[in-house]
Tab-separated table of C-alpha atoms and ligand atoms in Angstrom:
chain	number	residue	atom	x	y	z
A	1	MET	CA	45.844	1.079	5.859
A	2	GLY	CA	45.446	4.855	5.435
A	3	PHE	CA	41.900	4.217	4.249
A	4	ARG	CA	40.797	2.333	7.345
A	5	LYS	CA	42.335	4.792	9.689
A	6	LEU	CA	40.730	7.591	7.787
A	7	ILE	CA	37.168	6.377	8.218
A	8	THR	CA	37.624	5.474	11.858
A	9	GLY	CA	38.788	9.052	12.250
A	10	GLU	CA	41.535	7.743	14.500
A	11	ALA	CA	44.382	8.949	12.334
A	12	LEU	CA	42.962	12.326	11.513
A	13	LEU	CA	43.956	14.017	14.729
A	14	ASN	CA	47.481	12.747	14.163
A	15	THR	CA	47.188	13.867	10.562
A	16	PHE	CA	47.840	17.391	11.588
A	17	LYS	CA	50.800	16.448	13.739
A	18	ASN	CA	52.539	14.199	11.299
A	19	LYS	CA	53.466	15.374	7.838
A	20	GLN	CA	53.850	11.860	6.470
A	21	GLN	CA	50.277	11.052	7.442
A	22	VAL	CA	48.952	14.261	5.937
A	23	LYS	CA	50.529	13.055	2.731
A	24	ASN	CA	48.914	9.616	3.148
A	25	SER	CA	45.428	10.962	3.752
A	26	LYS	CA	45.769	13.268	0.753
A	27	LYS	CA	46.727	10.240	-1.325
A	28	THR	CA	43.715	8.325	-0.058
A	29	LEU	CA	41.350	11.190	-0.820
A	30	SER	CA	42.781	11.523	-4.331
A	31	LEU	CA	42.283	7.788	-4.775
A	32	PHE	CA	38.627	8.232	-3.753
A	33	ALA	CA	38.143	11.057	-6.203
A	34	ALA	CA	39.614	8.910	-8.983
A	35	PHE	CA	37.253	6.024	-8.068
A	36	MET	CA	34.261	8.329	-8.096
A	37	LEU	CA	35.118	9.727	-11.506
A	38	LEU	CA	35.740	6.236	-12.832
A	39	GLY	CA	32.433	5.026	-11.416
A	40	THR	CA	30.483	7.952	-12.893
A	41	ASN	CA	32.084	7.493	-16.302
A	42	ALA	CA	31.476	3.763	-16.334
A	43	LEU	CA	27.819	4.241	-15.344
A	44	MET	CA	27.309	6.856	-18.024
A	45	ALA	CA	28.962	4.615	-20.610
A	46	GLN	CA	26.565	1.827	-19.626
A	47	THR	CA	23.511	4.075	-20.021
A	48	ALA	CA	24.722	5.496	-23.316
A	49	GLY	CA	25.524	2.046	-24.668
A	50	ALA	CA	21.959	0.978	-23.810
A	51	ALA	CA	23.056	-2.601	-23.284
A	52	THR	CA	19.885	-4.618	-22.837
A	53	ASP	CA	21.102	-8.165	-22.290
A	54	ALA	CA	20.923	-9.637	-18.810
A	55	ALA	CA	24.684	-9.866	-18.280
A	56	ALA	CA	25.143	-6.176	-19.026
A	57	ASP	CA	22.204	-5.334	-16.746
A	58	LYS	CA	23.826	-7.286	-13.953
A	59	SER	CA	27.214	-5.678	-14.381
A	60	ALA	CA	25.496	-2.283	-14.460
A	61	MET	CA	23.769	-3.211	-11.217
A	62	TRP	CA	27.062	-4.118	-9.516
A	63	LEU	CA	28.628	-0.967	-10.869
A	64	GLY	CA	25.748	0.949	-9.304
A	65	VAL	CA	26.244	-0.845	-5.976
A	66	GLY	CA	29.981	-0.071	-6.079
A	67	TYR	CA	29.275	3.548	-6.936
A	68	TYR	CA	26.868	4.120	-4.070
A	69	THR	CA	29.129	2.275	-1.625
A	70	LEU	CA	31.964	4.626	-2.578
A	71	LEU	CA	29.612	7.598	-2.330
A	72	PHE	CA	28.609	6.495	1.171
A	73	LEU	CA	32.246	6.054	2.218
A	74	LEU	CA	33.085	9.476	0.827
A	75	ALA	CA	30.206	10.994	2.805
A	76	CYS	CA	31.635	9.327	5.954
A	77	VAL	CA	35.049	10.813	5.197
A	78	VAL	CA	33.561	14.285	4.668
A	79	VAL	CA	31.682	14.104	7.990
A	80	ALA	CA	34.843	12.870	9.767
A	81	VAL	CA	36.947	15.648	8.245
A	82	ILE	CA	34.415	18.354	9.196
A	83	GLY	CA	34.290	16.902	12.719
A	84	LYS	CA	38.045	17.031	13.011
A	85	ILE	CA	38.260	20.578	11.653
A	86	LEU	CA	35.729	21.687	14.273
A	87	LYS	CA	37.695	19.838	16.936
A	88	ILE	CA	40.885	21.620	15.923
A	89	TYR	CA	39.041	24.946	15.928
A	90	ASP	CA	37.713	24.148	19.373
A	91	LEU	CA	41.195	23.283	20.653
A	92	THR	CA	42.631	26.446	19.123
A	93	LEU	CA	40.008	28.552	20.893
A	94	GLN	CA	40.843	26.864	24.198
A	95	MET	CA	44.558	27.333	23.666
A	96	GLN	CA	43.937	31.031	23.144
A	97	GLY	CA	42.197	31.084	26.498
A	98	LYS	CA	38.789	31.603	24.945
A	99	LYS	CA	35.650	29.558	25.580
A	100	GLY	CA	35.410	26.527	23.323
A	101	ILE	CA	32.468	25.674	21.080
A	102	ASN	CA	29.255	25.090	23.095
A	103	TRP	CA	28.279	21.682	21.716
A	104	ASN	CA	25.187	21.503	23.905
A	105	ASN	CA	23.805	24.605	22.205
A	106	ILE	CA	24.656	23.278	18.749
A	107	ILE	CA	22.959	19.926	19.372
A	108	GLY	CA	19.961	21.713	20.954
A	109	VAL	CA	19.551	23.886	17.853
A	110	ILE	CA	19.975	20.834	15.569
A	111	CYS	CA	17.104	19.158	17.489
A	112	VAL	CA	14.830	22.174	16.915
A	113	LEU	CA	15.799	22.279	13.227
A	114	PHE	CA	15.079	18.544	12.984
A	115	LEU	CA	11.637	19.130	14.559
A	116	ILE	CA	10.834	21.948	12.113
A	117	GLY	CA	12.127	19.889	9.131
A	118	GLY	CA	10.185	16.802	10.245
A	119	LEU	CA	6.945	18.714	10.784
A	120	TYR	CA	7.340	20.364	7.408
A	121	GLY	CA	7.911	16.879	5.897
A	122	ALA	CA	4.663	15.656	7.493
A	123	TYR	CA	2.813	18.733	6.194
A	124	TRP	CA	4.377	18.248	2.743
A	125	SER	CA	3.267	14.623	2.480
A	126	PHE	CA	-0.298	15.652	3.387
A	127	ALA	CA	-0.231	18.495	0.862
A	128	GLU	CA	1.405	16.439	-1.917
A	129	GLN	CA	-0.036	12.960	-1.444
A	130	GLY	CA	-3.283	14.138	0.140
A	131	THR	CA	-4.648	14.850	-3.328
A	132	GLN	CA	-4.141	11.198	-4.284
A	133	ILE	CA	-6.613	9.982	-1.681
A	134	LEU	CA	-9.618	7.951	-2.861
A	135	PRO	CA	-12.655	9.960	-3.967
A	136	GLU	CA	-15.857	9.881	-1.895
A	137	SER	CA	-17.165	6.402	-1.246
A	138	ALA	CA	-19.384	4.977	-3.999
A	139	SER	CA	-21.170	2.524	-1.714
A	140	ALA	CA	-23.832	2.819	0.967
A	141	HIS	CA	-21.629	1.560	3.817
A	142	GLY	CA	-18.421	3.318	2.649
A	143	GLY	CA	-19.079	6.474	4.663
A	144	LYS	CA	-18.782	4.476	7.910
A	145	ILE	CA	-15.377	3.077	6.909
A	146	ASP	CA	-14.227	6.577	5.901
A	147	MET	CA	-15.424	7.997	9.216
A	148	MET	CA	-13.340	5.408	11.057
A	149	PHE	CA	-10.329	6.218	8.898
A	150	TRP	CA	-10.599	9.950	9.591
A	151	VAL	CA	-11.165	9.558	13.332
A	152	THR	CA	-8.040	7.349	13.546
A	153	THR	CA	-6.038	9.753	11.381
A	154	VAL	CA	-7.016	12.825	13.424
A	155	ILE	CA	-6.268	11.124	16.768
A	156	THR	CA	-2.875	9.797	15.615
A	157	MET	CA	-1.969	13.195	14.108
A	158	ILE	CA	-2.746	14.988	17.388
A	159	VAL	CA	-0.633	12.454	19.314
A	160	PHE	CA	2.144	12.754	16.714
A	161	LEU	CA	2.263	16.554	17.007
A	162	ILE	CA	2.181	16.615	20.825
A	163	THR	CA	4.818	13.896	21.297
A	164	GLN	CA	7.242	15.222	18.661
A	165	ILE	CA	7.032	18.818	19.909
A	166	LEU	CA	7.517	17.674	23.515
A	167	LEU	CA	10.382	15.332	22.588
A	168	PHE	CA	12.468	17.799	20.595
A	169	GLY	CA	11.311	20.845	22.597
A	170	PHE	CA	12.531	19.228	25.836
A	171	LEU	CA	15.795	18.224	24.165
A	172	TYR	CA	16.351	21.902	23.404
A	173	LYS	CA	14.999	23.416	26.623
A	174	TYR	CA	16.873	21.047	28.926
A	175	ARG	CA	20.095	20.791	26.929
A	176	GLY	CA	23.307	20.437	28.897
A	177	SER	CA	24.438	23.605	30.677
A	178	ASP	CA	27.027	24.598	33.263
A	179	LYS	CA	24.327	26.518	35.108
A	180	ARG	CA	22.245	23.486	36.063
A	181	LYS	CA	22.730	19.928	37.032
A	182	GLY	CA	20.771	16.921	35.772
A	183	TYR	CA	18.205	15.721	38.290
A	184	TYR	CA	18.063	11.966	38.842
A	185	TYR	CA	14.407	11.058	38.462
A	186	PRO	CA	14.060	7.305	38.037
A	187	HIS	CA	10.361	6.632	38.619
A	188	ASN	CA	6.960	8.233	39.033
A	189	ASN	CA	3.845	6.116	39.385
A	190	THR	CA	1.451	8.929	38.410
A	191	ILE	CA	3.227	9.511	35.088
A	192	GLU	CA	3.359	5.746	34.439
A	193	LYS	CA	-0.395	5.524	35.068
A	194	ILE	CA	-1.179	8.501	32.803
A	195	TRP	CA	0.787	7.255	29.822
A	196	THR	CA	-0.509	3.716	30.180
A	197	ILE	CA	-4.183	4.381	30.874
A	198	ILE	CA	-4.836	7.189	28.349
A	199	PRO	CA	-3.459	5.271	25.299
A	200	ALA	CA	-5.243	2.118	26.540
A	201	ILE	CA	-8.594	3.975	26.638
A	202	VAL	CA	-8.040	5.606	23.234
A	203	LEU	CA	-6.991	2.307	21.605
A	204	THR	CA	-9.929	0.460	23.188
A	205	VAL	CA	-12.359	3.095	21.869
A	206	LEU	CA	-10.821	2.783	18.372
A	207	VAL	CA	-10.933	-1.026	18.412
A	208	VAL	CA	-14.544	-1.128	19.687
A	209	PHE	CA	-15.538	1.552	17.163
A	210	GLY	CA	-13.917	-0.574	14.424
A	211	PHE	CA	-15.582	-3.734	15.691
A	212	PHE	CA	-19.072	-2.205	15.623
A	213	THR	CA	-18.507	-0.596	12.224
A	214	TRP	CA	-17.334	-3.903	10.724
A	215	ARG	CA	-20.264	-5.705	12.319
A	216	GLU	CA	-22.676	-3.148	10.906
A	217	VAL	CA	-21.129	-3.491	7.436
A	218	THR	CA	-20.931	-7.282	7.332
A	219	ASN	CA	-23.515	-8.683	9.775
A	220	THR	CA	-26.817	-8.327	8.089
A	221	THR	CA	-29.884	-10.427	8.614
A	222	ASP	CA	-30.664	-10.236	4.894
A	223	VAL	CA	-27.602	-12.035	3.556
A	224	LYS	CA	-29.020	-12.674	0.124
A	225	GLY	CA	-28.755	-9.360	-1.694
A	226	ASP	CA	-30.694	-8.297	-4.793
A	227	ILE	CA	-28.088	-9.749	-7.108
A	228	ASN	CA	-25.765	-12.658	-6.419
A	229	ILE	CA	-22.501	-12.721	-8.331
A	230	ASP	CA	-19.848	-15.394	-8.109
A	231	ILE	CA	-16.305	-14.125	-8.300
A	232	THR	CA	-13.400	-16.570	-8.408
A	233	GLY	CA	-9.724	-15.714	-8.111
A	234	HIS	CA	-7.257	-17.678	-10.180
A	235	GLN	CA	-3.577	-16.858	-10.761
A	236	PHE	CA	-3.815	-14.209	-12.256
A	237	GLU	CA	-7.341	-13.247	-13.231
A	238	TRP	CA	-10.889	-13.056	-11.942
A	239	TYR	CA	-13.798	-15.127	-13.255
A	240	LEU	CA	-17.373	-13.899	-12.934
A	241	ARG	CA	-20.624	-15.810	-12.972
A	242	TYR	CA	-23.983	-14.001	-12.999
A	243	PRO	CA	-27.355	-15.628	-12.330
A	244	GLY	CA	-29.491	-16.138	-15.407
A	245	LYS	CA	-33.212	-15.510	-15.837
A	246	ASP	CA	-34.133	-17.509	-12.721
A	247	GLY	CA	-32.095	-15.025	-10.640
A	248	LYS	CA	-30.376	-17.939	-8.896
A	249	LEU	CA	-26.759	-19.007	-9.136
A	250	GLY	CA	-26.109	-22.700	-9.522
A	251	SER	CA	-23.823	-24.160	-6.904
A	252	SER	CA	-20.286	-25.287	-7.524
A	253	ASP	CA	-19.060	-28.586	-6.198
A	254	TYR	CA	-15.598	-29.327	-4.872
A	255	GLN	CA	-15.909	-32.889	-6.164
A	256	VAL	CA	-16.211	-31.677	-9.751
A	257	TYR	CA	-12.922	-31.475	-11.636
A	258	PHE	CA	-11.985	-28.164	-13.226
A	259	SER	CA	-11.859	-28.327	-16.985
A	260	THR	CA	-11.599	-25.812	-19.800
A	261	THR	CA	-15.348	-26.046	-20.341
A	262	ASN	CA	-16.252	-26.101	-16.653
A	263	TYR	CA	-13.478	-23.941	-15.173
A	264	LEU	CA	-15.558	-22.971	-12.129
A	265	ALA	CA	-16.403	-26.578	-11.260
A	266	VAL	CA	-20.129	-25.898	-11.433
A	267	SER	CA	-22.319	-28.819	-10.472
A	268	SER	CA	-24.301	-30.394	-13.294
A	269	LYS	CA	-26.810	-31.567	-10.677
A	270	ASP	CA	-27.995	-28.031	-9.888
A	271	ARG	CA	-30.469	-26.895	-12.529
A	272	ASN	CA	-30.037	-23.264	-11.396
A	273	SER	CA	-26.636	-23.227	-13.058
A	274	PHE	CA	-27.957	-24.048	-16.534
A	275	ASP	CA	-28.804	-20.429	-17.390
A	276	ASP	CA	-25.954	-18.762	-15.448
A	277	LEU	CA	-23.913	-16.232	-17.380
A	278	LYS	CA	-20.215	-15.485	-17.621
A	279	ALA	CA	-18.805	-11.977	-17.962
A	280	ASP	CA	-15.459	-10.240	-18.116
A	281	THR	CA	-16.528	-6.886	-16.649
A	282	LEU	CA	-18.135	-6.519	-13.248
A	283	VAL	CA	-21.245	-4.586	-14.228
A	284	LEU	CA	-23.427	-3.532	-11.291
A	285	PRO	CA	-26.781	-1.747	-11.232
A	286	VAL	CA	-26.772	1.317	-9.001
A	287	ASN	CA	-28.646	1.255	-5.667
A	288	LYS	CA	-29.149	-2.523	-5.713
A	289	SER	CA	-27.580	-4.654	-3.014
A	290	ILE	CA	-24.893	-6.846	-4.517
A	291	ARG	CA	-23.683	-10.007	-2.910
A	292	LEU	CA	-20.274	-11.114	-4.125
A	293	ASN	CA	-19.688	-14.795	-3.467
A	294	ILE	CA	-15.932	-15.045	-3.291
A	295	HIS	CA	-13.894	-18.108	-4.226
A	296	ALA	CA	-10.274	-18.940	-5.019
A	297	GLN	CA	-8.873	-21.848	-6.972
A	298	ASP	CA	-5.186	-21.853	-6.150
A	299	VAL	CA	-3.828	-19.488	-3.488
A	300	ILE	CA	-5.314	-16.806	-1.252
A	301	HIS	CA	-6.369	-13.762	-3.265
A	302	SER	CA	-8.304	-10.757	-2.049
A	303	VAL	CA	-11.228	-9.035	-3.715
A	304	TYR	CA	-10.551	-5.316	-3.339
A	305	LEU	CA	-12.887	-2.606	-4.609
A	306	PRO	CA	-11.277	0.525	-3.131
A	307	HIS	CA	-13.877	2.998	-4.429
A	308	PHE	CA	-16.608	1.029	-2.663
A	309	ARG	CA	-14.538	0.432	0.497
A	310	VAL	CA	-14.932	-3.310	-0.029
A	311	GLN	CA	-12.292	-5.916	0.647
A	312	MET	CA	-12.577	-9.603	1.425
A	313	ASN	CA	-10.107	-12.454	1.137
A	314	ALA	CA	-10.664	-15.145	-1.484
A	315	VAL	CA	-9.599	-18.380	0.184
A	316	PRO	CA	-9.376	-21.730	-1.610
A	317	GLY	CA	-11.912	-24.132	-0.107
A	318	LEU	CA	-13.510	-21.485	2.101
A	319	PRO	CA	-16.101	-19.404	0.225
A	320	THR	CA	-16.532	-15.899	1.643
A	321	PHE	CA	-18.916	-13.131	0.663
A	322	PHE	CA	-19.352	-9.377	0.827
A	323	LYS	CA	-22.648	-7.559	0.476
A	324	PHE	CA	-22.683	-3.915	-0.531
A	325	THR	CA	-24.754	-1.372	-2.440
A	326	PRO	CA	-23.137	0.829	-5.106
A	327	THR	CA	-24.587	4.340	-4.922
A	328	ILE	CA	-22.794	6.306	-7.650
A	329	THR	CA	-22.762	5.259	-11.296
A	330	THR	CA	-19.520	5.362	-13.289
A	331	ALA	CA	-20.894	8.217	-15.406
A	332	ASP	CA	-21.904	10.175	-12.299
A	333	MET	CA	-18.468	9.659	-10.696
A	334	ARG	CA	-16.762	10.820	-13.914
A	335	ASN	CA	-18.801	14.027	-13.687
A	336	ARG	CA	-18.101	14.523	-10.004
A	337	LEU	CA	-14.360	14.043	-10.501
A	338	ASP	CA	-14.375	15.934	-13.787
A	339	ASP	CA	-12.397	13.035	-15.255
A	340	PRO	CA	-13.923	11.431	-18.367
A	341	ASN	CA	-11.414	8.555	-18.162
A	342	PHE	CA	-12.225	7.546	-14.592
A	343	ASN	CA	-13.117	3.895	-14.026
A	344	TYR	CA	-13.899	1.846	-10.954
A	345	MET	CA	-11.525	-1.116	-10.687
A	346	LEU	CA	-11.377	-4.380	-8.823
A	347	TYR	CA	-7.910	-5.428	-7.693
A	348	CYS	CA	-6.353	-8.440	-6.055
A	349	ASN	CA	-5.029	-7.264	-2.711
A	350	LYS	CA	-2.986	-10.301	-1.656
A	351	ILE	CA	0.472	-10.780	-3.069
A	352	CYS	CA	-0.419	-14.035	-4.806
A	353	GLY	CA	2.451	-14.532	-7.245
A	354	GLY	CA	4.339	-13.076	-10.181
A	355	GLY	CA	1.278	-11.729	-12.042
A	356	HIS	CA	-0.392	-10.273	-8.933
A	357	TYR	CA	0.307	-6.687	-9.960
A	358	ASN	CA	-1.940	-7.071	-12.989
A	359	MET	CA	-4.762	-9.104	-11.430
A	360	LYS	CA	-7.562	-6.597	-11.869
A	361	MET	CA	-10.941	-6.156	-13.488
A	362	LEU	CA	-13.006	-3.260	-14.757
A	363	ILE	CA	-16.158	-2.359	-12.803
A	364	MET	CA	-19.032	-0.431	-14.356
A	365	VAL	CA	-21.877	0.900	-12.218
A	366	VAL	CA	-24.856	1.617	-14.450
A	367	SER	CA	-28.587	2.228	-14.274
A	368	ASP	CA	-30.887	-0.758	-13.865
A	369	ALA	CA	-32.059	-0.526	-17.504
A	370	GLU	CA	-28.456	-0.474	-18.777
A	371	TYR	CA	-27.669	-3.416	-16.529
A	372	GLN	CA	-30.548	-5.493	-17.894
A	373	GLU	CA	-29.531	-4.574	-21.449
A	374	TRP	CA	-25.928	-5.604	-20.792
A	375	LEU	CA	-27.005	-8.817	-19.045
A	376	SER	CA	-29.121	-9.850	-22.015
A	377	HIS	CA	-25.972	-9.888	-24.149
A	378	GLN	CA	-23.827	-12.053	-21.898
A	379	LYS	CA	-22.944	-15.605	-22.870
A	380	PRO	CA	-24.166	-18.562	-20.813
A	381	TYR	CA	-21.586	-20.216	-18.613
A	382	VAL	CA	-22.801	-23.620	-19.723
A	383	GLY	CA	-21.638	-23.399	-23.334
A	384	ASP	CA	-22.419	-25.800	-26.160
A	385	GLN	CA	-19.455	-28.018	-25.361
A	386	LEU	CA	-20.375	-28.306	-21.688
A	387	LYS	CA	-23.996	-28.997	-22.626
A	388	LYS	CA	-22.771	-31.922	-24.702
A	389	GLU	CA	-20.609	-33.157	-21.844
A	390	TRP	CA	-23.589	-32.916	-19.504
A	391	LYS	CA	-25.949	-34.276	-22.179
A	392	LEU	CA	-28.174	-31.200	-21.821
A	393	ALA	CA	-28.707	-30.219	-25.440
A	394	ASP	CA	-32.335	-29.294	-24.800
A	395	VAL	CA	-31.859	-27.173	-21.692
A	396	SER	CA	-31.132	-23.782	-23.215
A	397	PRO	CA	-32.236	-23.411	-26.800
A	398	LYS	CA	-30.863	-19.893	-27.059
A	399	LYS	CA	-27.686	-19.963	-29.128
A	400	ASP	CA	-24.484	-18.337	-27.907
A	401	LEU	CA	-23.840	-14.938	-29.374
A	402	PRO	CA	-20.605	-14.763	-31.330
A	403	GLU	CA	-17.740	-13.038	-29.538
A	404	ASN	CA	-17.774	-9.937	-31.746
A	405	LYS	CA	-21.464	-9.286	-31.193
A	406	ARG	CA	-21.090	-8.878	-27.440
A	407	ILE	CA	-21.786	-5.351	-26.351
A	408	ALA	CA	-18.845	-3.702	-24.687
A	409	ILE	CA	-20.394	-1.431	-22.122
A	410	ASN	CA	-17.026	-0.205	-20.958
A	411	ASN	CA	-16.261	1.919	-24.003
B	501	CU	CU1	-4.333	-12.581	-6.509
């Protein structure tokens, strides 16, 4: 009972009038302190014991929940007690015939402090996290996407600064005072027009700017690209298929069943597929236009190459594509960033299931000569087993290289 009254703050005023209740609230506070100590000890015991089984983990979790709930309640009590102390102080001042606390001034100052703290927080996140931003774009079109990003960021930052300073500045400047009376000002058409039309124009410009940029990046009359690569998302990895010597990728067929030998459901009727190659690293020659043909076998995935400002959904049954030109080799980017361990990566950017977090692939951008060298060491997609299944023993006489002889360009 004392507990509930305490947090509502209802009893606290009486607390100072009634000795019995002072006693009660003291008891309650002591009880809280005991709980807190108990909670801390129990948590520490759990950590020290390093219990790893699930049951212990769960009980530790509930202990944590209990601990933070108590901490929150204690914080409420502290705020209520401080409030009541100030109230008593206020009343004492008034009883002595002095002016009471000017709450309007206090709240006005708190608003200004909040503004300063908030602006510092915004500055801090730019200063701290700003360094974690992606490096310069490594693709030909990436600069346009970056431009759009920066224009949007600058506009929203200007709006953020103006609105926050006006909001909290006005709260301070026009805080309650005995010297002036609030003016009832329900409506003004001019103001309504200004704050509707200006954001509408700015947003329209941003949307149109975005529309044209996206169109420029994706709508190209030459949809083929210098190199066609098939990329297929599957929970939770990516499969690659490169064109062989003919430079053409064989088509896949939705009527073909997936199997361990033909996991991309490639059509045996398309001769172009007979020399196609499989790979486990996305190796790209620099300054060549790359067309990624994007597929998915189970759920929606998303092909995301942040360093190249490329992203496109991989939708089962609906092949998509993205054409782009890498402009900076991995080695060059390592030099520019002064980071010998830097690597371009391809990620899945759709939460596609339990293994999504690890659905990634290494990308290497290399010179054309290095690319050709690497390509010559890749295994054919149509392996010996699949050749037998398709009765194609004579199609590709070149024998598969053993696994350990494949050149790892990523080292
Ligand atoms: Cu995925």
